[in-house]
mmCIF file of C-alpha atoms and ligand atoms in Angstrom:
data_model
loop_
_atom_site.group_PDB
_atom_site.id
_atom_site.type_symbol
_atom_site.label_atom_id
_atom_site.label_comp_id
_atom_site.label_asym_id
_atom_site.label_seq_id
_atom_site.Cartn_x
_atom_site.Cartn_y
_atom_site.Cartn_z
ATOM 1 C CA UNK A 1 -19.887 14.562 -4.382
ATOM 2 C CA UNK A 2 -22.820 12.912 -2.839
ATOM 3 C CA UNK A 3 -25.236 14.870 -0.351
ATOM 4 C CA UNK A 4 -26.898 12.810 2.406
ATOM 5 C CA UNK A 5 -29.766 14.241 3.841
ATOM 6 C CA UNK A 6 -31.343 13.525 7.891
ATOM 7 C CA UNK A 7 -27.545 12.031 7.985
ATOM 8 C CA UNK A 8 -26.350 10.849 11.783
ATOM 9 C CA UNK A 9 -23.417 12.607 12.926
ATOM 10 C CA UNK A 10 -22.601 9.999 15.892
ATOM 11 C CA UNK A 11 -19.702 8.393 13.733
ATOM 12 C CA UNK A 12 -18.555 11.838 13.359
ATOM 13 C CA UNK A 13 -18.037 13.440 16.418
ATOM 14 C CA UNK A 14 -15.609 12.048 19.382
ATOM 15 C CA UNK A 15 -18.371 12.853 21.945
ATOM 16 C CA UNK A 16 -20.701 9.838 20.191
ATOM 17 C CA UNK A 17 -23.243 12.249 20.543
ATOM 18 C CA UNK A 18 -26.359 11.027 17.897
ATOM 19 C CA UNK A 19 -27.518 14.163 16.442
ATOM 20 C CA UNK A 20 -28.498 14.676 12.740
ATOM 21 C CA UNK A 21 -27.767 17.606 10.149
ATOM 22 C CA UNK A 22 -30.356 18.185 7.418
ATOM 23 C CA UNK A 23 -27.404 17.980 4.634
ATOM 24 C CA UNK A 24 -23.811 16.204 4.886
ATOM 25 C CA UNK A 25 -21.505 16.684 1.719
ATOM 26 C CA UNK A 26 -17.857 15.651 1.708
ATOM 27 C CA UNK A 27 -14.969 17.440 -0.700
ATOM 28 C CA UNK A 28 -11.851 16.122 -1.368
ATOM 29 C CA UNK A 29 -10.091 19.147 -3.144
ATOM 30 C CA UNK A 30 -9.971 22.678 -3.250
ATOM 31 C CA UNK A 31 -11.700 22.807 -6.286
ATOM 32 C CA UNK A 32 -14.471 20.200 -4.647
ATOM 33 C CA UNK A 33 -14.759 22.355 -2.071
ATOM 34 C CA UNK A 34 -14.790 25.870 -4.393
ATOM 35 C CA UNK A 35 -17.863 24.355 -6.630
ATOM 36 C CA UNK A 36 -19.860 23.658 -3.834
ATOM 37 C CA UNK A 37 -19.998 26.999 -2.183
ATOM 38 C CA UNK A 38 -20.914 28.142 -5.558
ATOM 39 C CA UNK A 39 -24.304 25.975 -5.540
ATOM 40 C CA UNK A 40 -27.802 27.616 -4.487
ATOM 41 C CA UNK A 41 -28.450 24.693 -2.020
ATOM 42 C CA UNK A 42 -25.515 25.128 -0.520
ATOM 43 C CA UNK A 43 -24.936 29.074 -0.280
ATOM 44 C CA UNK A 44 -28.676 29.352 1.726
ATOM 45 C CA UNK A 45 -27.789 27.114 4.518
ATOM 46 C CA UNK A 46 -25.566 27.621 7.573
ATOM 47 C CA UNK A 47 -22.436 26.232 7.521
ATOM 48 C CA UNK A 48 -20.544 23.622 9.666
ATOM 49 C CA UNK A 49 -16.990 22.503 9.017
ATOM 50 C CA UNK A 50 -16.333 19.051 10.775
ATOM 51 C CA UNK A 51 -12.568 17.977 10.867
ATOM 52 C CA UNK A 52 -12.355 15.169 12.756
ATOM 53 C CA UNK A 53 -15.183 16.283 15.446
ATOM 54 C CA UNK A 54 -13.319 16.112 18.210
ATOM 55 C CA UNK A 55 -13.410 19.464 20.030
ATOM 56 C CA UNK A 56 -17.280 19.933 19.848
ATOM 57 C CA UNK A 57 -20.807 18.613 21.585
ATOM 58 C CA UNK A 58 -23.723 18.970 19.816
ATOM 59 C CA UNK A 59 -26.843 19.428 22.061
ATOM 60 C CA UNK A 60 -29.067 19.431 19.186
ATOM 61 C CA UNK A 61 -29.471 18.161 15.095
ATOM 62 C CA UNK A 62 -27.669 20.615 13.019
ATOM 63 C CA UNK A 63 -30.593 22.913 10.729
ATOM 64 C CA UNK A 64 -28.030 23.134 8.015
ATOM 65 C CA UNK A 65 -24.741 21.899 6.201
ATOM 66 C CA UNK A 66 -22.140 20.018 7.226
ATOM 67 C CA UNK A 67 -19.201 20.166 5.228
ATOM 68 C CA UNK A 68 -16.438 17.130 6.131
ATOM 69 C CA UNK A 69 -12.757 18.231 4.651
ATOM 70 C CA UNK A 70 -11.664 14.866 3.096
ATOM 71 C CA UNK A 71 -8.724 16.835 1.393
ATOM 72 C CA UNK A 72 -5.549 14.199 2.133
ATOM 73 C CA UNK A 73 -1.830 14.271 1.491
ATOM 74 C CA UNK A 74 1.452 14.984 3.144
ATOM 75 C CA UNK A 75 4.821 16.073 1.492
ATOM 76 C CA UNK A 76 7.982 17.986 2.273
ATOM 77 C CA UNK A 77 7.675 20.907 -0.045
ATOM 78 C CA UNK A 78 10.739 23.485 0.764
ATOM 79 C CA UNK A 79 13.817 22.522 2.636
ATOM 80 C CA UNK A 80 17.008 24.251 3.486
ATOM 81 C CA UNK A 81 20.052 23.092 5.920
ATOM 82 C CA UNK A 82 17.931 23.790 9.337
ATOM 83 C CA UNK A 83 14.009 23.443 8.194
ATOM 84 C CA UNK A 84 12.145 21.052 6.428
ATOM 85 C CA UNK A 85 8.673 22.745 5.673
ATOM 86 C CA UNK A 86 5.953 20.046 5.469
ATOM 87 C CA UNK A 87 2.638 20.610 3.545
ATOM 88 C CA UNK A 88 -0.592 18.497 5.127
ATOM 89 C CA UNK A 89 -3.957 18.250 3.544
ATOM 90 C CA UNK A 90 -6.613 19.834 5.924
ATOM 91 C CA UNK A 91 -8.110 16.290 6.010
ATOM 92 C CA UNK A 92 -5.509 14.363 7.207
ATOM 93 C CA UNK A 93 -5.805 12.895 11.137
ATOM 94 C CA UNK A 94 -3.593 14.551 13.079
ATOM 95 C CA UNK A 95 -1.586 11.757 14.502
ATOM 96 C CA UNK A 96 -0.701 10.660 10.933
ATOM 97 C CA UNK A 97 1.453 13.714 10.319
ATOM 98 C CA UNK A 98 3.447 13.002 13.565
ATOM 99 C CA UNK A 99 3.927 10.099 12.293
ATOM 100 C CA UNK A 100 5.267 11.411 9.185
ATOM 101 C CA UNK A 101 7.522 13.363 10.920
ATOM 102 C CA UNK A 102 8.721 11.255 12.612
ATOM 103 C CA UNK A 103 9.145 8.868 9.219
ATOM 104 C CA UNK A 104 11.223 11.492 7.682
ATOM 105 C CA UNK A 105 13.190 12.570 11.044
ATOM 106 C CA UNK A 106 11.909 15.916 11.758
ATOM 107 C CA UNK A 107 11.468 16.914 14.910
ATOM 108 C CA UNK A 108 8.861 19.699 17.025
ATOM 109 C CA UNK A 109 5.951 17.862 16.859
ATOM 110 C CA UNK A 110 6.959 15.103 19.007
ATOM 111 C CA UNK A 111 4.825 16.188 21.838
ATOM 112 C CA UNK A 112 2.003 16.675 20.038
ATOM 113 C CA UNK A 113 1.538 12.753 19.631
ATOM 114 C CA UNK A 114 -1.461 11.266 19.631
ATOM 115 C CA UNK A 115 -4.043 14.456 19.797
ATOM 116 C CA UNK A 116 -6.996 13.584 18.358
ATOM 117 C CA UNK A 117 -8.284 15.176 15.020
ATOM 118 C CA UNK A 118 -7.738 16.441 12.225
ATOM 119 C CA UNK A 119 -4.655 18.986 10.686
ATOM 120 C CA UNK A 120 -7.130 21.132 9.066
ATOM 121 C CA UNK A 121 -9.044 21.821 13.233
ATOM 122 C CA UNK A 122 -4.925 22.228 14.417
ATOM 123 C CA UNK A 123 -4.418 25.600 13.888
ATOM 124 C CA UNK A 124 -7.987 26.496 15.504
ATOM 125 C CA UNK A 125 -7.426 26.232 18.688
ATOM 126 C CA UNK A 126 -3.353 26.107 18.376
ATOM 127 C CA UNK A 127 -2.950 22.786 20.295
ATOM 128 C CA UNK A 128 -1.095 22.478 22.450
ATOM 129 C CA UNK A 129 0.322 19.543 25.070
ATOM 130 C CA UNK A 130 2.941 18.842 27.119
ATOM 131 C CA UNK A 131 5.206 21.719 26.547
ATOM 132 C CA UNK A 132 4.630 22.726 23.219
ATOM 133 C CA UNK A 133 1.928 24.417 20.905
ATOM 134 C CA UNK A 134 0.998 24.313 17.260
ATOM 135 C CA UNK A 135 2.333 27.653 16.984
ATOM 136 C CA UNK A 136 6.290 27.243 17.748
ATOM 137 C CA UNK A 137 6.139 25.172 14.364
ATOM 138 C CA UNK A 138 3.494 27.028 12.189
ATOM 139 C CA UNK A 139 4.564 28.580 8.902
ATOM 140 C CA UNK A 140 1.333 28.933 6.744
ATOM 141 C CA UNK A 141 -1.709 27.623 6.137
ATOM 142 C CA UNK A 142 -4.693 27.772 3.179
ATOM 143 C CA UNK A 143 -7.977 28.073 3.257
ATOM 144 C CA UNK A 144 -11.085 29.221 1.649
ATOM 145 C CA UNK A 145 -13.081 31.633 2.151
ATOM 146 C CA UNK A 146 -17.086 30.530 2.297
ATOM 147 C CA UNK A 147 -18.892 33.653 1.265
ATOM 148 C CA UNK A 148 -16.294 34.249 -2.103
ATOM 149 C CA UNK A 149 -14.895 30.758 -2.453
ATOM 150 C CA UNK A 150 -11.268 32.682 -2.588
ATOM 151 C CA UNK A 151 -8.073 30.829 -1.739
ATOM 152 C CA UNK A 152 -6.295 32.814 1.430
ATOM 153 C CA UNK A 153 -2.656 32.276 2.729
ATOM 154 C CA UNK A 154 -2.355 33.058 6.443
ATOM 155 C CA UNK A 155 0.596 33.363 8.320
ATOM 156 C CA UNK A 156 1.473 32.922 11.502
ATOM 157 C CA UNK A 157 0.647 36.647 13.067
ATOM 158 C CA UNK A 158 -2.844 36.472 10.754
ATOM 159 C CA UNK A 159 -3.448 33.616 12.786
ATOM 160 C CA UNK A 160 -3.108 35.608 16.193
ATOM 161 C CA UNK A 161 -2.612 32.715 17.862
ATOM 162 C CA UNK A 162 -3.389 32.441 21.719
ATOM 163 C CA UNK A 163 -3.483 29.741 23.895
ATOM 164 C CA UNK A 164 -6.231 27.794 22.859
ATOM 165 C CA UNK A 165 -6.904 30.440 20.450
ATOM 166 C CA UNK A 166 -6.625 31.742 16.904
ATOM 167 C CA UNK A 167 -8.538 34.470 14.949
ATOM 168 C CA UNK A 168 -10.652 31.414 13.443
ATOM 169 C CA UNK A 169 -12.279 31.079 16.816
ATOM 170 C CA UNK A 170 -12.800 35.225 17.196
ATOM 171 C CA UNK A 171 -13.085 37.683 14.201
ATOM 172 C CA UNK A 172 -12.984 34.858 11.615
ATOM 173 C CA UNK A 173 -15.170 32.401 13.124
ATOM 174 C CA UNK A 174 -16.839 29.997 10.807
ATOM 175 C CA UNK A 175 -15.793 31.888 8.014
ATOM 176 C CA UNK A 176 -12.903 30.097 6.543
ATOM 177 C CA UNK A 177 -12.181 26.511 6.359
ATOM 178 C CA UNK A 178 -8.360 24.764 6.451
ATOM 179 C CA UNK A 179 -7.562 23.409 3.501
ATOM 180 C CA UNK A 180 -4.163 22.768 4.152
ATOM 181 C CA UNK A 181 -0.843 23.232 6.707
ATOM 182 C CA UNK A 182 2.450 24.225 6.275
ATOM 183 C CA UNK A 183 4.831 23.596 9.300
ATOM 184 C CA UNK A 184 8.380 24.392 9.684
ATOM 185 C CA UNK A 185 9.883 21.127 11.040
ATOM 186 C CA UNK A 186 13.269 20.890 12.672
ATOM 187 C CA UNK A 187 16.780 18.416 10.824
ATOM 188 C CA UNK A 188 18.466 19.447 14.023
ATOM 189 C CA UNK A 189 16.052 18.250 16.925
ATOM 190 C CA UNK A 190 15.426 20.564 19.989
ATOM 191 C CA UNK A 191 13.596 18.069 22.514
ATOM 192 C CA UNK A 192 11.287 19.577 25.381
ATOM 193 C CA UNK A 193 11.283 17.087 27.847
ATOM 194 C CA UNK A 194 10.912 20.156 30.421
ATOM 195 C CA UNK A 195 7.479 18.119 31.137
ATOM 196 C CA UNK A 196 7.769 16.688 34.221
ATOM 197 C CA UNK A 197 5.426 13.454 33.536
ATOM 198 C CA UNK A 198 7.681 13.279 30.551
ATOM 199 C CA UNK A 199 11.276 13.066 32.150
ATOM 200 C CA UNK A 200 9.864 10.632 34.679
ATOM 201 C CA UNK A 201 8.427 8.230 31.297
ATOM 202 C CA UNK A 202 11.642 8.454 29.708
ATOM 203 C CA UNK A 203 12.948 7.428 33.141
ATOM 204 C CA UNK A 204 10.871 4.688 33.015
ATOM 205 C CA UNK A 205 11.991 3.606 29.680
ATOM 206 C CA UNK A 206 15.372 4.012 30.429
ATOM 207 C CA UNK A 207 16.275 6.041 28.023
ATOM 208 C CA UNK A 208 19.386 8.446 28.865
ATOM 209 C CA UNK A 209 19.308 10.134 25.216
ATOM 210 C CA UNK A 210 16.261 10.326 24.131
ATOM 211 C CA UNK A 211 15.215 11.343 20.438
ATOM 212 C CA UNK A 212 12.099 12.704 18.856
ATOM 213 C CA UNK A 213 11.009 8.695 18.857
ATOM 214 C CA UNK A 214 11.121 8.173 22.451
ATOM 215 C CA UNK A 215 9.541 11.456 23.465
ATOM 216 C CA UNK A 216 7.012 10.555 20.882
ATOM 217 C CA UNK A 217 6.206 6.619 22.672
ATOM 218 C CA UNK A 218 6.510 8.812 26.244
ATOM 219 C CA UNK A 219 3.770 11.301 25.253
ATOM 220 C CA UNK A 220 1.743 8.514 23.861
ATOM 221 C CA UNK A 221 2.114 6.309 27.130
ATOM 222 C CA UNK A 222 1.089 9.189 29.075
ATOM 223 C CA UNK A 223 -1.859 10.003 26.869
ATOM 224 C CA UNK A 224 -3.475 6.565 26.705
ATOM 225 C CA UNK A 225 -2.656 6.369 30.609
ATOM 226 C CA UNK A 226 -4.512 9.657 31.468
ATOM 227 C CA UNK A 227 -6.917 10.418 28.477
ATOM 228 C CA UNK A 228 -9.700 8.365 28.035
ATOM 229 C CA UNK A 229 -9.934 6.496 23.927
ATOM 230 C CA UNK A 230 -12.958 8.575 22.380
ATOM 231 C CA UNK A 231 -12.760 4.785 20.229
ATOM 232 C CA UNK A 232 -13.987 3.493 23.456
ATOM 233 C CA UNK A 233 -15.250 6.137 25.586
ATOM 234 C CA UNK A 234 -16.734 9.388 23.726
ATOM 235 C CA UNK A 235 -14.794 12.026 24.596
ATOM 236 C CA UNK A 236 -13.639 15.667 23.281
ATOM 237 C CA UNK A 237 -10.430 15.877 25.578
ATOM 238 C CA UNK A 238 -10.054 19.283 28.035
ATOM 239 C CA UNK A 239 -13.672 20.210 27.876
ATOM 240 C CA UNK A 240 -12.515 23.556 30.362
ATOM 241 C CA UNK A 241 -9.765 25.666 29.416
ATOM 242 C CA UNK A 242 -7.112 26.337 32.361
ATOM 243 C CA UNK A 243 -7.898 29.282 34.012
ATOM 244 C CA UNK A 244 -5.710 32.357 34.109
ATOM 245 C CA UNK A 245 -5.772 34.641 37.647
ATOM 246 C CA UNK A 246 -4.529 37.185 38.903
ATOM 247 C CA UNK A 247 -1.290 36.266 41.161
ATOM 248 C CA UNK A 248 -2.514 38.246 44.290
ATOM 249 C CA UNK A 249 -5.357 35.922 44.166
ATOM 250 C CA UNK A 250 -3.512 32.910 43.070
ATOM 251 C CA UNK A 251 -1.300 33.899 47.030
ATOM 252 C CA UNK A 252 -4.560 34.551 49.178
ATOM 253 C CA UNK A 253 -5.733 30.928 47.632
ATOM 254 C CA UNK A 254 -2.345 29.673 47.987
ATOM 255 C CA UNK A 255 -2.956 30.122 52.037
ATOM 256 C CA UNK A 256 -6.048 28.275 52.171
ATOM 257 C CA UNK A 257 -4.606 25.366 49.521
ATOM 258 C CA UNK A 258 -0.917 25.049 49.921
ATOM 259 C CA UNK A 259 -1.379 22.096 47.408
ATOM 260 C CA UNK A 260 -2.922 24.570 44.555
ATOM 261 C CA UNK A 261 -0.698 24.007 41.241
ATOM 262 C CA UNK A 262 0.235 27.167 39.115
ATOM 263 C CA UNK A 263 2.120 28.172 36.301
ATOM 264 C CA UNK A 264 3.567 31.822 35.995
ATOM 265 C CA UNK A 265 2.270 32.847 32.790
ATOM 266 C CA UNK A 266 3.121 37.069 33.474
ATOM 267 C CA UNK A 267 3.922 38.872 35.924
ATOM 268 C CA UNK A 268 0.489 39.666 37.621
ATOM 269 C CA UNK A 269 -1.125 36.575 36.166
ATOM 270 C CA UNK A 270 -0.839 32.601 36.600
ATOM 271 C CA UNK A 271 -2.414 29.254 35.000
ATOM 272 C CA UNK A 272 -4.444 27.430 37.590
ATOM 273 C CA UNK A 273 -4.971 23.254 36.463
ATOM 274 C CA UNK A 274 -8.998 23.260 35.706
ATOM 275 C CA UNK A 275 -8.519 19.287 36.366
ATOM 276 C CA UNK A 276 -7.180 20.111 40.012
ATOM 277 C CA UNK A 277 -10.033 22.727 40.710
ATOM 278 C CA UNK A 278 -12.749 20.429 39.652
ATOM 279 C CA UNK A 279 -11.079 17.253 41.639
ATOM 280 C CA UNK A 280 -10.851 19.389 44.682
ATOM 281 C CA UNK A 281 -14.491 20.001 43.908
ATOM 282 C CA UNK A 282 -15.602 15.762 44.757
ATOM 283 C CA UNK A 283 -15.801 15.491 40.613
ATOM 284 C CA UNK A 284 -13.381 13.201 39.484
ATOM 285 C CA UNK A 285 -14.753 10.020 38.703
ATOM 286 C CA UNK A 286 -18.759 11.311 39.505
ATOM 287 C CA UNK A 287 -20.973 9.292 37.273
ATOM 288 C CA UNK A 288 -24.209 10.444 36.352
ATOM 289 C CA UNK A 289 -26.416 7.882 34.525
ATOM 290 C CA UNK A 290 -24.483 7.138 30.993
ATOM 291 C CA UNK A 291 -22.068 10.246 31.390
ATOM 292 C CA UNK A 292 -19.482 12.026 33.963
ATOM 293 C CA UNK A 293 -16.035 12.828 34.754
ATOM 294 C CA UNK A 294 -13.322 10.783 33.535
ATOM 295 C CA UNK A 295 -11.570 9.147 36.921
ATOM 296 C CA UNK A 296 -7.934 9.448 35.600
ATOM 297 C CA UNK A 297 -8.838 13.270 34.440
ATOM 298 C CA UNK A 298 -10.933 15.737 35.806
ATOM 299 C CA UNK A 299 -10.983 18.176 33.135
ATOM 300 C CA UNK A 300 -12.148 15.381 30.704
ATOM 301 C CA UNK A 301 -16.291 14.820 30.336
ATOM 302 C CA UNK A 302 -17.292 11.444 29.082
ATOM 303 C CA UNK A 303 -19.922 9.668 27.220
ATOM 304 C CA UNK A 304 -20.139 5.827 28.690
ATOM 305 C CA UNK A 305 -23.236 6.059 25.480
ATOM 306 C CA UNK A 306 -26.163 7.202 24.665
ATOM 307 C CA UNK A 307 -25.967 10.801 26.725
ATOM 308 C CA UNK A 308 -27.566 14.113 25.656
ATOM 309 C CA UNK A 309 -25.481 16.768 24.792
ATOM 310 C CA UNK A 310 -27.730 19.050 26.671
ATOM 311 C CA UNK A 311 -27.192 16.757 29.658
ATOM 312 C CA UNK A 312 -23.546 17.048 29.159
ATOM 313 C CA UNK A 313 -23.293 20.750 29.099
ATOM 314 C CA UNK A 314 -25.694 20.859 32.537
ATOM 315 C CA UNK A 315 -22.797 18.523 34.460
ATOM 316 C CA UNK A 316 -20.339 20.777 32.739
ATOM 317 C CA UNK A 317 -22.334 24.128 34.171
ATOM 318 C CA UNK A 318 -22.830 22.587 37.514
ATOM 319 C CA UNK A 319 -19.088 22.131 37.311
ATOM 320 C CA UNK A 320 -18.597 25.910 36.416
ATOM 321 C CA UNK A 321 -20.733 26.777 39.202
ATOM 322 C CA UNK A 322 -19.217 24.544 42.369
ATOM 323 C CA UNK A 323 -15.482 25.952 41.181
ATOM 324 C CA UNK A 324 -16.513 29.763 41.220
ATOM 325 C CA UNK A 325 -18.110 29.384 44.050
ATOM 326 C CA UNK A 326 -15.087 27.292 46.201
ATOM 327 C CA UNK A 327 -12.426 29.008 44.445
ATOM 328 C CA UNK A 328 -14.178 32.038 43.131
ATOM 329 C CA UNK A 329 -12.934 30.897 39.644
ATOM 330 C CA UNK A 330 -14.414 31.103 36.252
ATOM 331 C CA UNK A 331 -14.149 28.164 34.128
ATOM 332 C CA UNK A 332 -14.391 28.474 30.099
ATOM 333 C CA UNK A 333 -15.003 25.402 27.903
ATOM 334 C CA UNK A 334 -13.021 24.398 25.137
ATOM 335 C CA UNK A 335 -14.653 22.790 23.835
ATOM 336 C CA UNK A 336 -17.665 24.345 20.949
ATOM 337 C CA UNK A 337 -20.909 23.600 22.065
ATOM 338 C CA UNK A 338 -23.711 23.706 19.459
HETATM 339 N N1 EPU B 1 -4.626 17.563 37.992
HETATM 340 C C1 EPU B 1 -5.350 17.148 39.073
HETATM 341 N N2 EPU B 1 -6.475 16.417 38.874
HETATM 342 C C2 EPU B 1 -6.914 16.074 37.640
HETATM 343 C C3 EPU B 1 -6.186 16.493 36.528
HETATM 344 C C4 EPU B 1 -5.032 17.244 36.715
HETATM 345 O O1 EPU B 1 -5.003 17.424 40.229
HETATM 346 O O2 EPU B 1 -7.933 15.398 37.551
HETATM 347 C C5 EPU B 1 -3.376 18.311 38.196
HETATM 348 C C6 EPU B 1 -2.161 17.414 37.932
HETATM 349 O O3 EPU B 1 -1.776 16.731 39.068
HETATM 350 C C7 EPU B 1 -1.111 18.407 37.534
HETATM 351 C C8 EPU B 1 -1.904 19.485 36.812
HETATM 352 O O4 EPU B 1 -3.261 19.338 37.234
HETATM 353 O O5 EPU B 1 -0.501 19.007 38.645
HETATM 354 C C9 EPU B 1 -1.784 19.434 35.311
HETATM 355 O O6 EPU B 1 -2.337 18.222 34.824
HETATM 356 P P1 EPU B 1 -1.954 17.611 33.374
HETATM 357 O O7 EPU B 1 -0.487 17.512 33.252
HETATM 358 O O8 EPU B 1 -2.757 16.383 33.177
HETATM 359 O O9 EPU B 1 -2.391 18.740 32.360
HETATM 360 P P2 EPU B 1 -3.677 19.657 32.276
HETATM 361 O O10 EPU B 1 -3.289 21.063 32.588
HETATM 362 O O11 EPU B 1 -4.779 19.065 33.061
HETATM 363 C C10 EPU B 1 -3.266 20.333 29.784
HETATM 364 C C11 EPU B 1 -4.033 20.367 28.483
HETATM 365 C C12 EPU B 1 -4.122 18.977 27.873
HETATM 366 C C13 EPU B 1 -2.711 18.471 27.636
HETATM 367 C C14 EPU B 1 -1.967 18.472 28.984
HETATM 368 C C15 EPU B 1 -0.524 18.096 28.838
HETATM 369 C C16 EPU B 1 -5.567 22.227 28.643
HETATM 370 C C17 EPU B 1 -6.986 22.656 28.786
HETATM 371 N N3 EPU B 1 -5.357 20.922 28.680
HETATM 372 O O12 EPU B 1 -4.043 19.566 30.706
HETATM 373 O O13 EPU B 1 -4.759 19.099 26.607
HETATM 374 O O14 EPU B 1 -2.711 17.177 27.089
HETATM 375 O O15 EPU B 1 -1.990 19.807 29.568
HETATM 376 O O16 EPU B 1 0.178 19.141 28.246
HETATM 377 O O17 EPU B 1 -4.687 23.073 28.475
HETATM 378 C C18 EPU B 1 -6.795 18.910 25.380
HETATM 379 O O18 EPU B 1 -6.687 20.108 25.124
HETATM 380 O O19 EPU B 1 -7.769 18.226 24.956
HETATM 381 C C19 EPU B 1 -5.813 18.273 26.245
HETATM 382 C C20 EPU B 1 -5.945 17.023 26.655
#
């Protein structure tokens, strides 16, 4: 294992930001990983776990250790008649277990194409897109614990997830880092095409059946359509959460914006589109200097290079700010700022 020291984090975070942490150290095993916490230099410093980087903005260099999860490797370990239950390495990009899945025809992460990071950050923030979240296929996952170095299984309920949330991002923040998934992957395939920017792709495409490979190519058509590349444009993805409101406020706004998209998510409560509330706002597409709003995606902040983080989060809090007070909504990033 090799520590760098004053090491630049650009290459490592989707945002391009160029900030630098006083120590970077890779692992590539559990046991890697369990030796290092046990060294001096490493127990005294503060801890970051970088996946693939793509769900944070740093505003500043990092005053401690960053600790990248190189830990690879994909197999079907368990299967039965229904379920094939696929282990991932907590290191391994994202996209490459869809594509495994799809490899070895198992189906429920289909819609999940193309989401950038890595397997280990998953579970996080449950991810979620068009339709589905981490969470409908979750069985287990690993991970050690940084203060005793101990091996923990967590299943789905220990997880709590949320939407957009887990306990890793509450009670257990920045205590435990992913060292591997287990997912329960379907042999008989359930599609959600419920979508609609989904049914009209596979309209497009022509496809009257479609399988877990064509909602697959759909989701990644309407992904590189919509979402910006963070290869060529630094990006984190949402950088706001969609807001949840009340639904006696969600009919008073209703009145004033018959347009205003919702999703019933209970009975007194409904999911408001953060993109639509910051378009409505004159953001879409506002460049400022080297950074902005994406123009195919409102809810997405870019990097055109060479922007601040702090800079960054100001457009984002100027954001917050013009939607509460139009809308008298609250916006929440996503994404981790540090
Ligand atoms: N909309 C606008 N203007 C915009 C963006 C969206 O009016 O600039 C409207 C759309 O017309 C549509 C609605 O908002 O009526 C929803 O838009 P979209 O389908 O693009 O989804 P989203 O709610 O904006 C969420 C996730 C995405 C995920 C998509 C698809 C969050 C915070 N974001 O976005 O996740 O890909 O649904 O399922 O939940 C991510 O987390 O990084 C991410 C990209």
């Amino acid at each position: 294992m090799k520590f760098e020291s004053d090491f630049s984090l650009k290459p490592y975070n989707t945002f391009g930001i160029d900030v630098k942490a006083k120590l970077f150290v890779r692992f590539d095993n559990v046991q890697e990983l369990q030796d290092l916490l046990q060294r001096p230099e490493v127990k005294e410093e503060q801890k970051l776990i970088l996946g693939g980087g793509s769900n944070v903005l740093f505003t500043k260099d990092y005053d401690g250790i960053v600790l990248q999860n190189g830990i690879k490797g994909m197999e079907v370990v368990q299967e039965d008649e229904k379920f094939a239950y696929v282990k991932a390495g907590g290191g391994e990009v994202w996209h490459n277990l869809v594509l495994f899945s799809l490899e070895h025809n198992l189906g429920g992460i289909e819609n999940l194409s193309l989401i950038p990071g890595t397997v280990g950050a998953a579970p996080l923030q449950n991810i979620g897109a068009y339709g589905v979240e981490l969470k409908d296929v979750f069985h287990q996952l690993e991970a050690v614990h940084l203060a005793t170095g101990e091996l923990h299984t967590f299943d789905a309920e220990a997880c709590r997830f949320g939407y957009r949330e887990s306990v890793f991002k509450h009670e257990a923040k920045g205590e435990y880092i992913v060292t591997a998934v287990i997912l329960r992957l379907h042999k008989q395939h359930q599609l959600n095409t419920s979508y609609g920017a989904i049914k009209t792709t596979l309209e497009e495409m022509q496809v009257q059946q479609p399988t877990i490979h064509d909602v697959s190519a759909a989701v990644c058509h309407i992904r590189r359509s919509k979402l910006p590349d963070p290869a060529q444009i630094g990006n984190a993805g949402s950088f706001f959460k969609n807001p949840e409101i009340p639904t006696l406020l969600y009919d008073v706004l209703k009145e004033q914006y018959p347009d205003m998209p919702a999703y019933p998510v209970s009975e007194a409560t409904v999911k408001v589109p953060a993109g639509w509330l910051i378009e409505q706002c004159g953001w879409k597409g506002k460049v400022v200097e080297n950074y902005g709003v994406h123009k195919n995606q409102a809810l997405v902040l870019v990097n055109y290079g060479g922007a601040k983080g702090e800079n960054v989060v100001k457009l984002a809090y100027d954001i917050i700010q013009s939607v509460q007070e139009k809308f008298g909504i609250t916006l929440h990033p996503e994404v981790n700022i540090l």
